[in-house]
Amino acid sequence: MLQSIDHIVILVKDLVQAQADYTALGFVVVPGGEHSDGTTHNALVSFADGTYLELIAFKKPNPDHHWWQYEARGEGLIDFALLPDDITAEVTAIRRCGLDLQGPFPGGRVRPDGQQISWQTAMATTRDLPFLCADVTPRELRVPGGDAWTHFNGVSGVARLGIVVSNLTESLSRYQALLGSPPQAQNQAGEATFTIGAAAVVLTEPKADRDPELAAYLAQHGPGPYNMVLRTVGDERRGEKLDINRSHTAFPILLD
């Protein structure tokens, strides 16, 4: 079973600067360390609902890396992961539903304190779908908890993740094979909503005459995550847009 969104990946050029900017936005940012291949390093913004934001930067060029294709387009949201109960069983079940899923593959990183952590991932072959990420070492070693959840801006988790797609019918078919269920809602505006854990994942096929900005984004960047809404404790900051430059993403992050 796919429990929830595990994390959302934000590509940045300068990890030190991104850490400073997210701290200035009111987040607690925890240095994550260097990945096993030495190509990337990251920092994490962890939430009480179990999800987190991964700020990731390349330390050196690697055309074979899964995310290297995004480096040329600049900073922003590039991917997201779901958390499975049993990744091997999940991959087998999803393949039986006709979806091409590759893996599981081993992964890991070394934290700044020297702690080695390990996980497994499984990847789809289309960019509209998330990947799966399952822990080998205990999850609490990978995902910061405790004081790391207490953000000065009051954010407690992910409320909504927007996914832009080029063909809603085809993406719906793939998501249904991945999740094992149809969307919870669908409208005539080219949107369909799946509930994954506590978050809504909303697929949108933009039309140039109705949403030219999002259509242009799709043409430039391709399918994938393009915006998110973060859940806050209390109402005082609801509806606020975080600074687009400090958030290092192509669209502002909204607080709900």
mmCIF file of C-alpha atoms in Angstrom:
data_model
loop_
_atom_site.group_PDB
_atom_site.id
_atom_site.type_symbol
_atom_site.label_atom_id
_atom_site.label_comp_id
_atom_site.label_asym_id
_atom_site.label_seq_id
_atom_site.Cartn_x
_atom_site.Cartn_y
_atom_site.Cartn_z
ATOM 1 C CA MET A 1 0.000 0.000 0.000
ATOM 2 C CA LEU A 2 1.154 3.531 -0.783
ATOM 3 C CA GLN A 3 0.693 5.353 2.508
ATOM 4 C CA SER A 4 1.316 9.009 1.734
ATOM 5 C CA ILE A 5 3.532 11.546 0.038
ATOM 6 C CA ASP A 6 7.027 10.870 1.353
ATOM 7 C CA HIS A 7 8.760 13.999 0.101
ATOM 8 C CA ILE A 8 8.808 16.700 -2.576
ATOM 9 C CA VAL A 9 12.033 17.462 -4.443
ATOM 10 C CA ILE A 10 13.145 21.047 -5.101
ATOM 11 C CA LEU A 11 16.243 21.506 -7.249
ATOM 12 C CA VAL A 12 18.468 24.434 -6.237
ATOM 13 C CA LYS A 13 21.736 25.735 -7.627
ATOM 14 C CA ASP A 14 23.405 26.679 -4.349
ATOM 15 C CA LEU A 15 22.434 24.528 -1.369
ATOM 16 C CA VAL A 16 23.940 26.868 1.240
ATOM 17 C CA GLN A 17 21.984 29.806 -0.171
ATOM 18 C CA ALA A 18 18.781 27.757 -0.373
ATOM 19 C CA GLN A 19 19.163 26.742 3.288
ATOM 20 C CA ALA A 20 19.532 30.389 4.257
ATOM 21 C CA ASP A 21 16.526 31.419 2.169
ATOM 22 C CA TYR A 22 14.224 28.719 3.561
ATOM 23 C CA THR A 23 15.333 29.634 7.073
ATOM 24 C CA ALA A 24 14.421 33.248 6.322
ATOM 25 C CA LEU A 25 10.981 32.037 5.177
ATOM 26 C CA GLY A 26 10.400 30.616 8.660
ATOM 27 C CA PHE A 27 11.355 26.964 8.130
ATOM 28 C CA VAL A 28 13.667 24.814 10.196
ATOM 29 C CA VAL A 29 16.194 23.448 7.701
ATOM 30 C CA VAL A 30 18.249 20.363 8.554
ATOM 31 C CA PRO A 31 21.404 19.570 6.530
ATOM 32 C CA GLY A 32 20.930 16.148 4.958
ATOM 33 C CA GLY A 33 24.411 15.251 3.733
ATOM 34 C CA GLU A 34 25.896 13.826 0.557
ATOM 35 C CA HIS A 35 24.356 11.069 -1.529
ATOM 36 C CA SER A 36 26.236 7.833 -2.067
ATOM 37 C CA ASP A 37 27.307 8.584 -5.641
ATOM 38 C CA GLY A 38 28.881 11.901 -4.597
ATOM 39 C CA THR A 39 26.896 13.765 -7.269
ATOM 40 C CA THR A 40 24.334 15.547 -5.080
ATOM 41 C CA HIS A 41 23.817 16.808 -1.557
ATOM 42 C CA ASN A 42 20.680 17.974 0.197
ATOM 43 C CA ALA A 43 18.939 19.694 3.073
ATOM 44 C CA LEU A 44 15.526 18.810 4.492
ATOM 45 C CA VAL A 45 12.464 20.708 5.684
ATOM 46 C CA SER A 46 10.477 18.151 7.668
ATOM 47 C CA PHE A 47 6.819 18.396 8.708
ATOM 48 C CA ALA A 48 4.691 16.954 11.499
ATOM 49 C CA ASP A 49 2.497 15.080 8.988
ATOM 50 C CA GLY A 50 5.507 12.924 8.024
ATOM 51 C CA THR A 51 6.278 14.589 4.699
ATOM 52 C CA TYR A 52 9.286 16.741 3.921
ATOM 53 C CA LEU A 53 10.799 19.028 1.301
ATOM 54 C CA GLU A 54 14.144 17.971 -0.118
ATOM 55 C CA LEU A 55 16.348 20.839 -1.253
ATOM 56 C CA ILE A 56 18.851 19.180 -3.561
ATOM 57 C CA ALA A 57 21.827 20.510 -5.507
ATOM 58 C CA PHE A 58 24.335 18.944 -7.860
ATOM 59 C CA LYS A 59 27.941 18.992 -6.678
ATOM 60 C CA LYS A 60 29.240 17.997 -10.098
ATOM 61 C CA PRO A 61 27.827 17.182 -13.548
ATOM 62 C CA ASN A 62 26.341 13.725 -14.025
ATOM 63 C CA PRO A 63 24.372 13.210 -17.272
ATOM 64 C CA ASP A 64 23.411 9.696 -16.089
ATOM 65 C CA HIS A 65 21.636 11.001 -12.980
ATOM 66 C CA HIS A 66 17.841 10.700 -12.974
ATOM 67 C CA TRP A 67 17.412 14.443 -12.291
ATOM 68 C CA TRP A 68 20.294 15.854 -14.342
ATOM 69 C CA GLN A 69 17.840 16.625 -17.162
ATOM 70 C CA TYR A 70 16.353 19.363 -14.948
ATOM 71 C CA GLU A 71 19.638 21.126 -14.232
ATOM 72 C CA ALA A 72 19.568 23.162 -17.454
ATOM 73 C CA ARG A 73 16.060 24.533 -16.827
ATOM 74 C CA GLY A 74 16.928 26.154 -13.503
ATOM 75 C CA GLU A 75 15.578 25.827 -10.004
ATOM 76 C CA GLY A 76 12.180 24.576 -8.902
ATOM 77 C CA LEU A 77 9.932 21.623 -8.201
ATOM 78 C CA ILE A 78 11.117 18.587 -10.131
ATOM 79 C CA ASP A 79 9.711 15.418 -8.547
ATOM 80 C CA PHE A 80 7.962 13.821 -5.589
ATOM 81 C CA ALA A 81 7.982 10.459 -3.855
ATOM 82 C CA LEU A 82 5.334 8.227 -2.304
ATOM 83 C CA LEU A 83 5.964 6.040 0.746
ATOM 84 C CA PRO A 84 5.120 2.321 0.315
ATOM 85 C CA ASP A 85 4.627 -0.287 3.028
ATOM 86 C CA ASP A 86 6.609 -2.904 1.095
ATOM 87 C CA ILE A 87 8.308 -1.599 -2.023
ATOM 88 C CA THR A 88 8.994 -5.015 -3.586
ATOM 89 C CA ALA A 89 5.371 -6.122 -3.209
ATOM 90 C CA GLU A 90 4.141 -2.714 -4.389
ATOM 91 C CA VAL A 91 6.252 -2.781 -7.545
ATOM 92 C CA THR A 92 5.016 -6.283 -8.349
ATOM 93 C CA ALA A 93 1.369 -5.271 -7.874
ATOM 94 C CA ILE A 94 1.726 -2.103 -9.930
ATOM 95 C CA ARG A 95 3.364 -3.973 -12.790
ATOM 96 C CA ARG A 96 0.448 -6.402 -12.786
ATOM 97 C CA CYS A 97 -1.797 -3.389 -13.390
ATOM 98 C CA GLY A 98 0.162 -2.668 -16.567
ATOM 99 C CA LEU A 99 2.334 0.210 -15.380
ATOM 100 C CA ASP A 100 6.034 0.151 -16.251
ATOM 101 C CA LEU A 101 7.874 0.655 -12.955
ATOM 102 C CA GLN A 102 11.628 0.155 -12.711
ATOM 103 C CA GLY A 103 13.425 -1.006 -9.574
ATOM 104 C CA PRO A 104 13.742 -1.298 -6.662
ATOM 105 C CA PHE A 105 17.151 0.404 -6.749
ATOM 106 C CA PRO A 106 19.418 0.936 -3.727
ATOM 107 C CA GLY A 107 20.078 4.468 -2.519
ATOM 108 C CA GLY A 108 21.674 6.207 0.403
ATOM 109 C CA ARG A 109 23.551 9.163 1.800
ATOM 110 C CA VAL A 110 25.877 10.025 4.647
ATOM 111 C CA ARG A 111 24.547 12.605 7.088
ATOM 112 C CA PRO A 112 26.838 15.390 8.328
ATOM 113 C CA ASP A 113 27.183 13.500 11.635
ATOM 114 C CA GLY A 114 28.571 10.467 9.777
ATOM 115 C CA GLN A 115 25.398 8.360 10.021
ATOM 116 C CA GLN A 116 24.926 6.179 6.923
ATOM 117 C CA ILE A 117 21.303 5.825 5.837
ATOM 118 C CA SER A 118 19.883 3.581 3.133
ATOM 119 C CA TRP A 119 16.676 3.264 1.136
ATOM 120 C CA GLN A 120 15.232 1.776 -2.028
ATOM 121 C CA THR A 121 13.487 3.555 -4.886
ATOM 122 C CA ALA A 122 11.342 2.543 -7.831
ATOM 123 C CA MET A 123 10.916 4.813 -10.835
ATOM 124 C CA ALA A 124 8.191 5.255 -13.431
ATOM 125 C CA THR A 125 9.165 5.851 -17.046
ATOM 126 C CA THR A 126 6.916 8.911 -17.474
ATOM 127 C CA ARG A 127 7.547 12.270 -15.807
ATOM 128 C CA ASP A 128 3.965 12.836 -14.656
ATOM 129 C CA LEU A 129 4.245 10.052 -12.059
ATOM 130 C CA PRO A 130 6.052 10.095 -8.696
ATOM 131 C CA PHE A 131 8.705 7.612 -7.635
ATOM 132 C CA LEU A 132 8.537 5.300 -4.636
ATOM 133 C CA CYS A 133 10.932 5.634 -1.704
ATOM 134 C CA ALA A 134 11.165 3.003 1.057
ATOM 135 C CA ASP A 135 13.544 2.918 4.002
ATOM 136 C CA VAL A 136 16.104 0.183 4.626
ATOM 137 C CA THR A 137 17.545 1.852 7.717
ATOM 138 C CA PRO A 138 14.967 3.255 10.194
ATOM 139 C CA ARG A 139 12.980 6.137 8.722
ATOM 140 C CA GLU A 140 13.749 8.406 11.681
ATOM 141 C CA LEU A 141 17.389 8.381 10.567
ATOM 142 C CA ARG A 142 16.375 9.743 7.152
ATOM 143 C CA VAL A 143 13.550 12.110 8.117
ATOM 144 C CA PRO A 144 14.160 14.655 10.896
ATOM 145 C CA GLY A 145 11.553 14.832 13.657
ATOM 146 C CA GLY A 146 11.032 16.487 17.021
ATOM 147 C CA ASP A 147 12.160 20.124 17.057
ATOM 148 C CA ALA A 148 12.620 20.043 13.270
ATOM 149 C CA TRP A 149 8.807 20.064 12.949
ATOM 150 C CA THR A 150 8.376 23.356 14.799
ATOM 151 C CA HIS A 151 8.549 25.953 12.031
ATOM 152 C CA PHE A 152 8.335 29.641 12.833
ATOM 153 C CA ASN A 153 5.843 30.123 9.981
ATOM 154 C CA GLY A 154 3.479 27.535 11.471
ATOM 155 C CA VAL A 155 3.648 25.023 8.612
ATOM 156 C CA SER A 156 2.664 21.502 9.644
ATOM 157 C CA GLY A 157 2.501 19.594 6.356
ATOM 158 C CA VAL A 158 1.568 19.345 2.694
ATOM 159 C CA ALA A 159 -2.069 20.113 1.874
ATOM 160 C CA ARG A 160 -1.971 20.051 -1.928
ATOM 161 C CA LEU A 161 0.472 19.253 -4.702
ATOM 162 C CA GLY A 162 -0.274 20.388 -8.238
ATOM 163 C CA ILE A 163 0.873 18.204 -11.161
ATOM 164 C CA VAL A 164 0.775 19.535 -14.715
ATOM 165 C CA VAL A 165 0.187 16.870 -17.385
ATOM 166 C CA SER A 166 0.069 16.895 -21.174
ATOM 167 C CA ASN A 167 -2.801 14.412 -21.507
ATOM 168 C CA LEU A 168 -5.168 14.049 -18.564
ATOM 169 C CA THR A 169 -6.800 10.850 -19.829
ATOM 170 C CA GLU A 170 -3.461 9.065 -20.156
ATOM 171 C CA SER A 171 -2.157 10.387 -16.824
ATOM 172 C CA LEU A 172 -5.375 9.341 -15.074
ATOM 173 C CA SER A 173 -4.919 5.814 -16.372
ATOM 174 C CA ARG A 174 -1.350 5.702 -15.063
ATOM 175 C CA TYR A 175 -2.268 7.145 -11.655
ATOM 176 C CA GLN A 176 -5.120 4.664 -11.265
ATOM 177 C CA ALA A 177 -2.708 1.810 -11.982
ATOM 178 C CA LEU A 178 -0.239 3.268 -9.490
ATOM 179 C CA LEU A 179 -2.725 3.959 -6.695
ATOM 180 C CA GLY A 180 -5.242 1.218 -7.363
ATOM 181 C CA SER A 181 -8.242 3.562 -7.328
ATOM 182 C CA PRO A 182 -9.912 6.277 -9.444
ATOM 183 C CA PRO A 183 -9.666 9.991 -8.598
ATOM 184 C CA GLN A 184 -11.794 11.308 -5.756
ATOM 185 C CA ALA A 185 -12.891 14.250 -7.913
ATOM 186 C CA GLN A 186 -12.776 15.333 -11.556
ATOM 187 C CA ASN A 187 -14.151 18.442 -13.259
ATOM 188 C CA GLN A 188 -14.705 19.857 -16.712
ATOM 189 C CA ALA A 189 -11.798 22.271 -16.326
ATOM 190 C CA GLY A 190 -9.256 19.518 -16.971
ATOM 191 C CA GLU A 191 -8.501 18.679 -13.338
ATOM 192 C CA ALA A 192 -8.599 15.426 -11.385
ATOM 193 C CA THR A 193 -7.830 15.004 -7.677
ATOM 194 C CA PHE A 194 -6.389 11.998 -5.869
ATOM 195 C CA THR A 195 -6.163 11.905 -2.081
ATOM 196 C CA ILE A 196 -2.879 10.403 -0.912
ATOM 197 C CA GLY A 197 -2.572 10.291 2.859
ATOM 198 C CA ALA A 198 -3.477 13.759 4.140
ATOM 199 C CA ALA A 199 -2.684 15.536 0.858
ATOM 200 C CA ALA A 200 -4.561 16.201 -2.359
ATOM 201 C CA VAL A 201 -2.630 15.526 -5.559
ATOM 202 C CA VAL A 202 -4.293 17.495 -8.348
ATOM 203 C CA LEU A 203 -3.577 16.679 -12.009
ATOM 204 C CA THR A 204 -4.179 19.531 -14.456
ATOM 205 C CA GLU A 205 -4.073 19.513 -18.249
ATOM 206 C CA PRO A 206 -3.804 23.215 -19.098
ATOM 207 C CA LYS A 207 -5.364 24.798 -22.159
ATOM 208 C CA ALA A 208 -3.594 27.723 -23.784
ATOM 209 C CA ASP A 209 -6.794 29.782 -24.087
ATOM 210 C CA ARG A 210 -7.810 29.219 -20.455
ATOM 211 C CA ASP A 211 -4.500 29.071 -18.585
ATOM 212 C CA PRO A 212 -1.735 30.374 -20.840
ATOM 213 C CA GLU A 213 0.801 30.651 -18.004
ATOM 214 C CA LEU A 214 0.497 27.007 -17.007
ATOM 215 C CA ALA A 215 0.379 25.894 -20.651
ATOM 216 C CA ALA A 216 3.635 27.776 -21.244
ATOM 217 C CA TYR A 217 5.127 26.144 -18.136
ATOM 218 C CA LEU A 218 4.213 22.690 -19.461
ATOM 219 C CA ALA A 219 5.711 23.482 -22.869
ATOM 220 C CA GLN A 220 8.963 24.642 -21.288
ATOM 221 C CA HIS A 221 9.388 22.156 -18.422
ATOM 222 C CA GLY A 222 7.289 19.131 -19.322
ATOM 223 C CA PRO A 223 4.937 17.203 -17.008
ATOM 224 C CA GLY A 224 5.473 17.064 -13.264
ATOM 225 C CA PRO A 225 4.888 19.020 -10.040
ATOM 226 C CA TYR A 226 4.529 22.767 -10.489
ATOM 227 C CA ASN A 227 3.075 24.170 -7.255
ATOM 228 C CA MET A 228 2.136 23.215 -3.718
ATOM 229 C CA VAL A 229 0.046 24.389 -0.811
ATOM 230 C CA LEU A 230 1.407 23.850 2.695
ATOM 231 C CA ARG A 231 -0.864 23.369 5.694
ATOM 232 C CA THR A 232 -0.410 25.768 8.609
ATOM 233 C CA VAL A 233 -1.384 25.717 12.272
ATOM 234 C CA GLY A 234 -3.908 28.529 12.827
ATOM 235 C CA ASP A 235 -5.478 30.956 10.368
ATOM 236 C CA GLU A 236 -3.244 34.002 10.622
ATOM 237 C CA ARG A 237 -1.092 33.139 7.578
ATOM 238 C CA ARG A 238 -3.692 31.274 5.516
ATOM 239 C CA GLY A 239 -3.645 32.290 1.845
ATOM 240 C CA GLU A 240 -0.158 33.807 2.094
ATOM 241 C CA LYS A 241 2.290 33.374 -0.790
ATOM 242 C CA LEU A 242 5.891 32.774 0.166
ATOM 243 C CA ASP A 243 8.508 34.786 -1.687
ATOM 244 C CA ILE A 244 9.061 33.220 -5.112
ATOM 245 C CA ASN A 245 12.804 33.889 -5.129
ATOM 246 C CA ARG A 246 13.534 32.688 -1.616
ATOM 247 C CA SER A 247 11.483 29.527 -2.183
ATOM 248 C CA HIS A 248 13.641 28.692 -5.235
ATOM 249 C CA THR A 249 10.631 27.496 -7.186
ATOM 250 C CA ALA A 250 8.971 28.633 -10.396
ATOM 251 C CA PHE A 251 5.630 29.236 -8.650
ATOM 252 C CA PRO A 252 5.041 30.643 -5.137
ATOM 253 C CA ILE A 253 4.361 28.215 -2.335
ATOM 254 C CA LEU A 254 0.962 28.952 -0.801
ATOM 255 C CA LEU A 255 0.073 28.538 2.853
ATOM 256 C CA ASP A 256 -3.353 27.122 3.668
#
